[in-house]
JSON list of C-alpha atoms in Angstrom, two decimals:
[
{"chain": "Y", "resi": 1, "resn": "UNK", "atom": "CA", "xyz": [-22.07, 13.36, -11.44]},
{"chain": "Y", "resi": 2, "resn": "UNK", "atom": "CA", "xyz": [-19.39, 15.97, -11.64]},
{"chain": "Y", "resi": 3, "resn": "UNK", "atom": "CA", "xyz": [-16.31, 16.18, -9.16]},
{"chain": "Y", "resi": 4, "resn": "UNK", "atom": "CA", "xyz": [-18.22, 18.72, -7.05]},
{"chain": "Y", "resi": 5, "resn": "UNK", "atom": "CA", "xyz": [-20.95, 16.23, -6.35]},
{"chain": "Y", "resi": 6, "resn": "UNK", "atom": "CA", "xyz": [-18.48, 13.52, -5.71]},
{"chain": "Y", "resi": 7, "resn": "UNK", "atom": "CA", "xyz": [-16.82, 15.69, -3.23]},
{"chain": "Y", "resi": 8, "resn": "UNK", "atom": "CA", "xyz": [-20.03, 16.77, -1.78]},
{"chain": "Y", "resi": 9, "resn": "UNK", "atom": "CA", "xyz": [-21.09, 13.13, -1.22]},
{"chain": "Y", "resi": 10, "resn": "UNK", "atom": "CA", "xyz": [-17.81, 12.54, 0.49]},
{"chain": "Y", "resi": 11, "resn": "UNK", "atom": "CA", "xyz": [-18.21, 15.40, 2.83]},
{"chain": "Y", "resi": 12, "resn": "UNK", "atom": "CA", "xyz": [-21.74, 14.45, 3.40]},
{"chain": "Y", "resi": 13, "resn": "UNK", "atom": "CA", "xyz": [-20.64, 11.01, 4.33]},
{"chain": "Y", "resi": 14, "resn": "UNK", "atom": "CA", "xyz": [-18.07, 12.40, 6.70]},
{"chain": "Y", "resi": 15, "resn": "UNK", "atom": "CA", "xyz": [-20.38, 14.91, 8.14]},
{"chain": "Y", "resi": 16, "resn": "UNK", "atom": "CA", "xyz": [-22.95, 12.15, 8.89]},
{"chain": "Y", "resi": 17, "resn": "UNK", "atom": "CA", "xyz": [-20.74, 9.52, 10.18]},
{"chain": "Y", "resi": 18, "resn": "UNK", "atom": "CA", "xyz": [-22.23, 10.08, 13.90]},
{"chain": "Y", "resi": 19, "resn": "UNK", "atom": "CA", "xyz": [-25.76, 9.71, 12.80]},
{"chain": "Y", "resi": 20, "resn": "UNK", "atom": "CA", "xyz": [-25.52, 7.07, 9.93]},
{"chain": "Y", "resi": 21, "resn": "UNK", "atom": "CA", "xyz": [-27.27, 3.99, 10.34]},
{"chain": "Y", "resi": 22, "resn": "UNK", "atom": "CA", "xyz": [-25.65, 0.50, 11.38]},
{"chain": "Y", "resi": 23, "resn": "UNK", "atom": "CA", "xyz": [-26.80, -0.79, 8.18]},
{"chain": "Y", "resi": 24, "resn": "UNK", "atom": "CA", "xyz": [-25.37, 2.06, 5.86]},
{"chain": "Y", "resi": 25, "resn": "UNK", "atom": "CA", "xyz": [-22.06, 1.92, 7.70]},
{"chain": "Y", "resi": 26, "resn": "UNK", "atom": "CA", "xyz": [-22.14, -1.74, 7.21]},
{"chain": "Y", "resi": 27, "resn": "UNK", "atom": "CA", "xyz": [-22.81, -1.63, 3.44]},
{"chain": "Y", "resi": 28, "resn": "UNK", "atom": "CA", "xyz": [-20.15, 1.03, 2.86]},
{"chain": "Y", "resi": 29, "resn": "UNK", "atom": "CA", "xyz": [-17.33, -1.38, 4.18]},
{"chain": "Y", "resi": 30, "resn": "UNK", "atom": "CA", "xyz": [-18.59, -5.17, 3.78]},
{"chain": "Y", "resi": 31, "resn": "UNK", "atom": "CA", "xyz": [-18.07, -5.29, 0.01]},
{"chain": "Y", "resi": 32, "resn": "UNK", "atom": "CA", "xyz": [-14.49, -4.02, -0.06]},
{"chain": "Y", "resi": 33, "resn": "UNK", "atom": "CA", "xyz": [-13.47, -6.23, 2.92]},
{"chain": "Y", "resi": 34, "resn": "UNK", "atom": "CA", "xyz": [-14.91, -9.30, 1.40]},
{"chain": "Y", "resi": 35, "resn": "UNK", "atom": "CA", "xyz": [-13.24, -8.66, -1.90]},
{"chain": "Y", "resi": 36, "resn": "UNK", "atom": "CA", "xyz": [-10.04, -8.06, -0.15]},
{"chain": "Y", "resi": 37, "resn": "UNK", "atom": "CA", "xyz": [-10.38, -11.35, 1.67]},
{"chain": "Y", "resi": 38, "resn": "UNK", "atom": "CA", "xyz": [-10.04, -13.18, -1.59]},
{"chain": "Y", "resi": 39, "resn": "UNK", "atom": "CA", "xyz": [-7.40, -10.77, -2.74]},
{"chain": "Y", "resi": 40, "resn": "UNK", "atom": "CA", "xyz": [-5.13, -11.74, 0.21]},
{"chain": "Y", "resi": 41, "resn": "UNK", "atom": "CA", "xyz": [-5.06, -15.47, -1.23]},
{"chain": "Y", "resi": 42, "resn": "UNK", "atom": "CA", "xyz": [-2.59, -14.09, -3.78]},
{"chain": "Y", "resi": 43, "resn": "UNK", "atom": "CA", "xyz": [-0.11, -13.11, -0.98]},
{"chain": "Y", "resi": 44, "resn": "UNK", "atom": "CA", "xyz": [-0.26, -16.82, 0.39]},
{"chain": "Y", "resi": 45, "resn": "UNK", "atom": "CA", "xyz": [0.11, -17.98, -3.19]},
{"chain": "Y", "resi": 46, "resn": "UNK", "atom": "CA", "xyz": [3.33, -15.87, -3.76]},
{"chain": "Y", "resi": 47, "resn": "UNK", "atom": "CA", "xyz": [4.70, -17.03, -0.48]},
{"chain": "Y", "resi": 48, "resn": "UNK", "atom": "CA", "xyz": [4.18, -20.56, -1.46]},
{"chain": "Y", "resi": 49, "resn": "UNK", "atom": "CA", "xyz": [5.69, -19.75, -4.95]},
{"chain": "Y", "resi": 50, "resn": "UNK", "atom": "CA", "xyz": [8.86, -18.67, -3.22]},
{"chain": "Y", "resi": 51, "resn": "UNK", "atom": "CA", "xyz": [8.97, -21.86, -0.92]},
{"chain": "Y", "resi": 52, "resn": "UNK", "atom": "CA", "xyz": [12.57, -22.93, -2.03]},
{"chain": "Y", "resi": 53, "resn": "UNK", "atom": "CA", "xyz": [13.97, -19.31, -1.31]},
{"chain": "Y", "resi": 54, "resn": "UNK", "atom": "CA", "xyz": [12.60, -19.47, 2.02]},
{"chain": "Y", "resi": 55, "resn": "UNK", "atom": "CA", "xyz": [13.89, -22.88, 2.87]},
{"chain": "Y", "resi": 56, "resn": "UNK", "atom": "CA", "xyz": [17.42, -21.90, 1.67]},
{"chain": "Y", "resi": 57, "resn": "UNK", "atom": "CA", "xyz": [17.23, -18.66, 3.86]},
{"chain": "Y", "resi": 58, "resn": "UNK", "atom": "CA", "xyz": [14.79, -19.12, 6.77]},
{"chain": "Y", "resi": 59, "resn": "UNK", "atom": "CA", "xyz": [16.24, -15.70, 8.23]},
{"chain": "Y", "resi": 60, "resn": "UNK", "atom": "CA", "xyz": [14.15, -14.15, 5.25]},
{"chain": "Y", "resi": 61, "resn": "UNK", "atom": "CA", "xyz": [10.94, -14.78, 7.10]},
{"chain": "Y", "resi": 62, "resn": "UNK", "atom": "CA", "xyz": [11.73, -12.61, 10.05]},
{"chain": "Y", "resi": 63, "resn": "UNK", "atom": "CA", "xyz": [11.56, -9.52, 7.77]},
{"chain": "Y", "resi": 64, "resn": "UNK", "atom": "CA", "xyz": [8.40, -10.20, 5.66]},
{"chain": "Y", "resi": 65, "resn": "UNK", "atom": "CA", "xyz": [5.87, -8.62, 8.11]},
{"chain": "Y", "resi": 66, "resn": "UNK", "atom": "CA", "xyz": [8.02, -5.82, 8.60]},
{"chain": "Y", "resi": 67, "resn": "UNK", "atom": "CA", "xyz": [8.71, -5.04, 4.82]},
{"chain": "Y", "resi": 68, "resn": "UNK", "atom": "CA", "xyz": [5.15, -5.71, 3.70]},
{"chain": "Y", "resi": 69, "resn": "UNK", "atom": "CA", "xyz": [3.55, -3.81, 6.59]},
{"chain": "Y", "resi": 70, "resn": "UNK", "atom": "CA", "xyz": [5.90, -0.79, 5.76]},
{"chain": "Y", "resi": 71, "resn": "UNK", "atom": "CA", "xyz": [4.47, -0.67, 2.27]},
{"chain": "Y", "resi": 72, "resn": "UNK", "atom": "CA", "xyz": [1.04, -0.82, 3.44]},
{"chain": "Y", "resi": 73, "resn": "UNK", "atom": "CA", "xyz": [1.66, 1.86, 6.11]},
{"chain": "Y", "resi": 74, "resn": "UNK", "atom": "CA", "xyz": [3.36, 4.27, 3.58]},
{"chain": "Y", "resi": 75, "resn": "UNK", "atom": "CA", "xyz": [0.43, 3.73, 1.19]},
{"chain": "Y", "resi": 76, "resn": "UNK", "atom": "CA", "xyz": [-2.30, 4.28, 3.79]},
{"chain": "Y", "resi": 77, "resn": "UNK", "atom": "CA", "xyz": [-0.54, 7.43, 4.97]},
{"chain": "Y", "resi": 78, "resn": "UNK", "atom": "CA", "xyz": [-0.60, 8.76, 1.23]},
{"chain": "Y", "resi": 79, "resn": "UNK", "atom": "CA", "xyz": [-4.10, 7.77, 0.91]},
{"chain": "Y", "resi": 80, "resn": "UNK", "atom": "CA", "xyz": [-5.34, 9.51, 4.04]},
{"chain": "Y", "resi": 81, "resn": "UNK", "atom": "CA", "xyz": [-3.51, 12.63, 2.96]},
{"chain": "Y", "resi": 82, "resn": "UNK", "atom": "CA", "xyz": [-5.19, 12.29, -0.60]},
{"chain": "Y", "resi": 83, "resn": "UNK", "atom": "CA", "xyz": [-8.52, 11.69, 0.71]},
{"chain": "Y", "resi": 84, "resn": "UNK", "atom": "CA", "xyz": [-8.52, 14.65, 2.96]},
{"chain": "Y", "resi": 85, "resn": "UNK", "atom": "CA", "xyz": [-7.16, 16.82, 0.18]},
{"chain": "Y", "resi": 86, "resn": "UNK", "atom": "CA", "xyz": [-9.95, 15.83, -2.31]},
{"chain": "Y", "resi": 87, "resn": "UNK", "atom": "CA", "xyz": [-12.70, 15.93, 0.30]},
{"chain": "Y", "resi": 88, "resn": "UNK", "atom": "CA", "xyz": [-11.46, 19.56, 1.38]},
{"chain": "Y", "resi": 89, "resn": "UNK", "atom": "CA", "xyz": [-10.96, 20.49, -2.36]},
{"chain": "Y", "resi": 90, "resn": "UNK", "atom": "CA", "xyz": [-7.35, 21.43, -1.55]},
{"chain": "Y", "resi": 91, "resn": "UNK", "atom": "CA", "xyz": [-6.51, 18.85, -4.45]},
{"chain": "Y", "resi": 92, "resn": "UNK", "atom": "CA", "xyz": [-8.45, 18.18, -7.62]},
{"chain": "Y", "resi": 93, "resn": "UNK", "atom": "CA", "xyz": [-8.25, 15.41, -10.03]},
{"chain": "Y", "resi": 94, "resn": "UNK", "atom": "CA", "xyz": [-6.30, 17.49, -12.40]},
{"chain": "Y", "resi": 95, "resn": "UNK", "atom": "CA", "xyz": [-3.56, 17.84, -9.99]},
{"chain": "Y", "resi": 96, "resn": "UNK", "atom": "CA", "xyz": [-2.87, 13.98, -9.96]},
{"chain": "Y", "resi": 97, "resn": "UNK", "atom": "CA", "xyz": [0.27, 14.25, -12.17]},
{"chain": "Y", "resi": 98, "resn": "UNK", "atom": "CA", "xyz": [1.88, 16.99, -10.01]},
{"chain": "Y", "resi": 99, "resn": "UNK", "atom": "CA", "xyz": [1.09, 15.04, -6.84]},
{"chain": "Y", "resi": 100, "resn": "UNK", "atom": "CA", "xyz": [2.41, 12.08, -8.28]},
{"chain": "Y", "resi": 101, "resn": "UNK", "atom": "CA", "xyz": [5.81, 13.63, -9.05]},
{"chain": "Y", "resi": 102, "resn": "UNK", "atom": "CA", "xyz": [5.95, 15.13, -5.52]},
{"chain": "Y", "resi": 103, "resn": "UNK", "atom": "CA", "xyz": [4.87, 11.69, -4.05]},
{"chain": "Y", "resi": 104, "resn": "UNK", "atom": "CA", "xyz": [7.63, 10.01, -5.87]},
{"chain": "Y", "resi": 105, "resn": "UNK", "atom": "CA", "xyz": [10.26, 12.18, -4.53]},
{"chain": "Y", "resi": 106, "resn": "UNK", "atom": "CA", "xyz": [8.98, 12.09, -0.93]},
{"chain": "Y", "resi": 107, "resn": "UNK", "atom": "CA", "xyz": [8.44, 8.40, -1.15]},
{"chain": "Y", "resi": 108, "resn": "UNK", "atom": "CA", "xyz": [12.06, 7.98, -2.28]},
{"chain": "Y", "resi": 109, "resn": "UNK", "atom": "CA", "xyz": [13.36, 9.89, 0.75]},
{"chain": "Y", "resi": 110, "resn": "UNK", "atom": "CA", "xyz": [11.22, 7.85, 3.13]},
{"chain": "Y", "resi": 111, "resn": "UNK", "atom": "CA", "xyz": [12.22, 4.77, 1.61]},
{"chain": "Y", "resi": 112, "resn": "UNK", "atom": "CA", "xyz": [15.88, 5.46, 1.89]},
{"chain": "Y", "resi": 113, "resn": "UNK", "atom": "CA", "xyz": [15.58, 6.36, 5.57]},
{"chain": "Y", "resi": 114, "resn": "UNK", "atom": "CA", "xyz": [13.63, 3.13, 6.38]},
{"chain": "Y", "resi": 115, "resn": "UNK", "atom": "CA", "xyz": [16.11, 1.03, 4.25]},
{"chain": "Y", "resi": 116, "resn": "UNK", "atom": "CA", "xyz": [19.02, 2.35, 5.98]},
{"chain": "Y", "resi": 117, "resn": "UNK", "atom": "CA", "xyz": [17.20, 1.75, 9.27]},
{"chain": "Y", "resi": 118, "resn": "UNK", "atom": "CA", "xyz": [16.23, -2.03, 8.38]},
{"chain": "Y", "resi": 119, "resn": "UNK", "atom": "CA", "xyz": [19.65, -2.74, 6.74]},
{"chain": "Y", "resi": 120, "resn": "UNK", "atom": "CA", "xyz": [21.29, -2.39, 10.15]},
{"chain": "Y", "resi": 121, "resn": "UNK", "atom": "CA", "xyz": [18.70, -5.17, 11.42]},
{"chain": "Y", "resi": 122, "resn": "UNK", "atom": "CA", "xyz": [19.35, -7.13, 8.23]},
{"chain": "Y", "resi": 123, "resn": "UNK", "atom": "CA", "xyz": [22.93, -7.05, 8.88]},
{"chain": "Y", "resi": 124, "resn": "UNK", "atom": "CA", "xyz": [22.62, -8.15, 12.28]},
{"chain": "Y", "resi": 125, "resn": "UNK", "atom": "CA", "xyz": [20.33, -10.85, 11.71]},
{"chain": "Y", "resi": 126, "resn": "UNK", "atom": "CA", "xyz": [21.80, -12.40, 8.47]},
{"chain": "Y", "resi": 127, "resn": "UNK", "atom": "CA", "xyz": [24.85, -10.74, 7.13]},
{"chain": "Y", "resi": 128, "resn": "UNK", "atom": "CA", "xyz": [25.55, -8.07, 4.36]},
{"chain": "Y", "resi": 129, "resn": "UNK", "atom": "CA", "xyz": [23.78, -10.02, 1.75]},
{"chain": "Y", "resi": 130, "resn": "UNK", "atom": "CA", "xyz": [20.47, -10.11, 3.77]},
{"chain": "Y", "resi": 131, "resn": "UNK", "atom": "CA", "xyz": [20.95, -6.52, 4.68]},
{"chain": "Y", "resi": 132, "resn": "UNK", "atom": "CA", "xyz": [21.01, -5.65, 0.95]},
{"chain": "Y", "resi": 133, "resn": "UNK", "atom": "CA", "xyz": [17.84, -7.76, 0.22]},
{"chain": "Y", "resi": 134, "resn": "UNK", "atom": "CA", "xyz": [15.92, -5.98, 3.03]},
{"chain": "Y", "resi": 135, "resn": "UNK", "atom": "CA", "xyz": [17.30, -2.35, 2.23]},
{"chain": "Y", "resi": 136, "resn": "UNK", "atom": "CA", "xyz": [16.48, -2.72, -1.55]},
{"chain": "Y", "resi": 137, "resn": "UNK", "atom": "CA", "xyz": [13.00, -4.27, -0.78]},
{"chain": "Y", "resi": 138, "resn": "UNK", "atom": "CA", "xyz": [12.08, -1.47, 1.68]},
{"chain": "Y", "resi": 139, "resn": "UNK", "atom": "CA", "xyz": [13.03, 1.31, -0.59]},
{"chain": "Y", "resi": 140, "resn": "UNK", "atom": "CA", "xyz": [10.91, -0.29, -3.50]},
{"chain": "Y", "resi": 141, "resn": "UNK", "atom": "CA", "xyz": [7.76, -1.30, -1.46]},
{"chain": "Y", "resi": 142, "resn": "UNK", "atom": "CA", "xyz": [7.59, 2.10, 0.28]},
{"chain": "Y", "resi": 143, "resn": "UNK", "atom": "CA", "xyz": [7.82, 3.91, -3.19]},
{"chain": "Y", "resi": 144, "resn": "UNK", "atom": "CA", "xyz": [5.30, 1.68, -4.77]},
{"chain": "Y", "resi": 145, "resn": "UNK", "atom": "CA", "xyz": [3.03, 1.50, -1.70]},
{"chain": "Y", "resi": 146, "resn": "UNK", "atom": "CA", "xyz": [3.15, 5.41, -1.48]},
{"chain": "Y", "resi": 147, "resn": "UNK", "atom": "CA", "xyz": [2.44, 5.94, -5.06]},
{"chain": "Y", "resi": 148, "resn": "UNK", "atom": "CA", "xyz": [-0.41, 3.51, -5.15]},
{"chain": "Y", "resi": 149, "resn": "UNK", "atom": "CA", "xyz": [-1.83, 5.14, -1.91]},
{"chain": "Y", "resi": 150, "resn": "UNK", "atom": "CA", "xyz": [-1.70, 8.59, -3.50]},
{"chain": "Y", "resi": 151, "resn": "UNK", "atom": "CA", "xyz": [-3.22, 7.50, -6.53]},
{"chain": "Y", "resi": 152, "resn": "UNK", "atom": "CA", "xyz": [-5.97, 5.25, -5.44]},
{"chain": "Y", "resi": 153, "resn": "UNK", "atom": "CA", "xyz": [-8.15, 8.09, -4.19]},
{"chain": "Y", "resi": 154, "resn": "UNK", "atom": "CA", "xyz": [-8.03, 10.18, -7.45]},
{"chain": "Y", "resi": 155, "resn": "UNK", "atom": "CA", "xyz": [-9.04, 6.60, -9.43]},
{"chain": "Y", "resi": 156, "resn": "UNK", "atom": "CA", "xyz": [-11.81, 6.01, -6.97]},
{"chain": "Y", "resi": 157, "resn": "UNK", "atom": "CA", "xyz": [-13.10, 9.71, -7.10]},
{"chain": "Y", "resi": 158, "resn": "UNK", "atom": "CA", "xyz": [-12.99, 9.53, -10.82]},
{"chain": "Y", "resi": 159, "resn": "UNK", "atom": "CA", "xyz": [-15.07, 6.12, -10.75]},
{"chain": "Y", "resi": 160, "resn": "UNK", "atom": "CA", "xyz": [-17.54, 7.95, -8.62]},
{"chain": "Y", "resi": 161, "resn": "UNK", "atom": "CA", "xyz": [-16.66, 5.70, -5.57]},
{"chain": "Y", "resi": 162, "resn": "UNK", "atom": "CA", "xyz": [-15.95, 6.70, -2.10]},
{"chain": "Y", "resi": 163, "resn": "UNK", "atom": "CA", "xyz": [-12.29, 6.96, -1.64]},
{"chain": "Y", "resi": 164, "resn": "UNK", "atom": "CA", "xyz": [-12.46, 7.04, 2.18]},
{"chain": "Y", "resi": 165, "resn": "UNK", "atom": "CA", "xyz": [-14.11, 3.69, 2.50]},
{"chain": "Y", "resi": 166, "resn": "UNK", "atom": "CA", "xyz": [-12.00, 1.72, 0.01]},
{"chain": "Y", "resi": 167, "resn": "UNK", "atom": "CA", "xyz": [-8.54, 3.31, -0.16]},
{"chain": "Y", "resi": 168, "resn": "UNK", "atom": "CA", "xyz": [-6.90, 1.96, 3.13]},
{"chain": "Y", "resi": 169, "resn": "UNK", "atom": "CA", "xyz": [-7.94, -1.75, 3.12]},
{"chain": "Y", "resi": 170, "resn": "UNK", "atom": "CA", "xyz": [-7.26, -1.86, -0.75]},
{"chain": "Y", "resi": 171, "resn": "UNK", "atom": "CA", "xyz": [-3.82, -0.44, -0.45]},
{"chain": "Y", "resi": 172, "resn": "UNK", "atom": "CA", "xyz": [-2.78, -2.84, 2.26]},
{"chain": "Y", "resi": 173, "resn": "UNK", "atom": "CA", "xyz": [-3.88, -5.79, 0.32]},
{"chain": "Y", "resi": 174, "resn": "UNK", "atom": "CA", "xyz": [-2.10, -4.62, -2.81]},
{"chain": "Y", "resi": 175, "resn": "UNK", "atom": "CA", "xyz": [0.95, -3.66, -0.84]},
{"chain": "Y", "resi": 176, "resn": "UNK", "atom": "CA", "xyz": [0.99, -7.17, 0.69]},
{"chain": "Y", "resi": 177, "resn": "UNK", "atom": "CA", "xyz": [1.05, -8.87, -2.64]},
{"chain": "Y", "resi": 178, "resn": "UNK", "atom": "CA", "xyz": [3.45, -6.55, -4.18]},
{"chain": "Y", "resi": 179, "resn": "UNK", "atom": "CA", "xyz": [5.84, -6.72, -1.09]},
{"chain": "Y", "resi": 180, "resn": "UNK", "atom": "CA", "xyz": [5.90, -10.59, -1.28]},
{"chain": "Y", "resi": 181, "resn": "UNK", "atom": "CA", "xyz": [6.67, -10.58, -4.76]},
{"chain": "Y", "resi": 182, "resn": "UNK", "atom": "CA", "xyz": [9.19, -7.91, -4.68]},
{"chain": "Y", "resi": 183, "resn": "UNK", "atom": "CA", "xyz": [11.03, -9.27, -1.53]},
{"chain": "Y", "resi": 184, "resn": "UNK", "atom": "CA", "xyz": [11.42, -12.81, -2.61]},
{"chain": "Y", "resi": 185, "resn": "UNK", "atom": "CA", "xyz": [12.16, -11.87, -6.18]},
{"chain": "Y", "resi": 186, "resn": "UNK", "atom": "CA", "xyz": [15.30, -9.67, -4.89]},
{"chain": "Y", "resi": 187, "resn": "UNK", "atom": "CA", "xyz": [16.19, -12.20, -2.33]},
{"chain": "Y", "resi": 188, "resn": "UNK", "atom": "CA", "xyz": [16.27, -15.02, -5.12]},
{"chain": "Y", "resi": 189, "resn": "UNK", "atom": "CA", "xyz": [18.41, -12.74, -7.43]},
{"chain": "Y", "resi": 190, "resn": "UNK", "atom": "CA", "xyz": [20.88, -11.30, -4.66]},
{"chain": "Y", "resi": 191, "resn": "UNK", "atom": "CA", "xyz": [21.39, -14.55, -2.98]},
{"chain": "Y", "resi": 192, "resn": "UNK", "atom": "CA", "xyz": [21.90, -16.22, -6.35]},
{"chain": "Y", "resi": 193, "resn": "UNK", "atom": "CA", "xyz": [19.18, -19.00, -5.75]},
{"chain": "Y", "resi": 194, "resn": "UNK", "atom": "CA", "xyz": [17.58, -20.67, -8.84]},
{"chain": "Y", "resi": 195, "resn": "UNK", "atom": "CA", "xyz": [14.13, -18.98, -9.86]},
{"chain": "Y", "resi": 196, "resn": "UNK", "atom": "CA", "xyz": [11.10, -20.82, -8.74]}
]
C-alpha cells in the first residue's frame, strides 16, 4: 500500500464517519484505549518513584496536572494539524524533517510563553525555586509534546495505521509519562534533593 492509498483510506474513514457502524467505530478506537490504560500505569509508577521529592515539597503536586496537561495539549494540537495536513495532502511523508524543524521553533516559542505565565503562579505558590522548576518543566514538556505530536501522525501513516484514531490518546499518555519524569527530575535537581 502506497502513501496515496493510506491517505485515501484516511479520507474514506473521515468521509464515512457519519454512516460508519457502531462496531466499526468501536473497533477503530478500543485497542488503542486499552493499550493506553496500561501505559498510564507508568505515570503512576513515576510519581511513586519520586515520593520523597513530593514529600519534601508538597506544593509541587499543585502544578503536576497543569504541566502534564500542557504537554499533552500542545502535542494533541500539533498532531491534529499534521493529521489534517496528511489527509488533505498538504503535507507528505517526505516533509517530516522540514516540519520537525519548524515545529521545534514554534514549540520553543509556545513553551517560553507558557513558562513565563506559569512561573508567576509558581513564584506566588512556592517562591523563586518552585517558579524556576515549573517554568523549566513547562518549556521542556511543551517542546517534547509538540514534537511527538507532530511526528506521530507521520510514523503511523508510514506504518499504514490510521493516525486520526491513535494520535491524540497516544500523545496524551506519552506526555503524561514524560511530564512526570521531567518535572520531578528537574525539581529534584533544582531543589537539591537526593535522587531516588
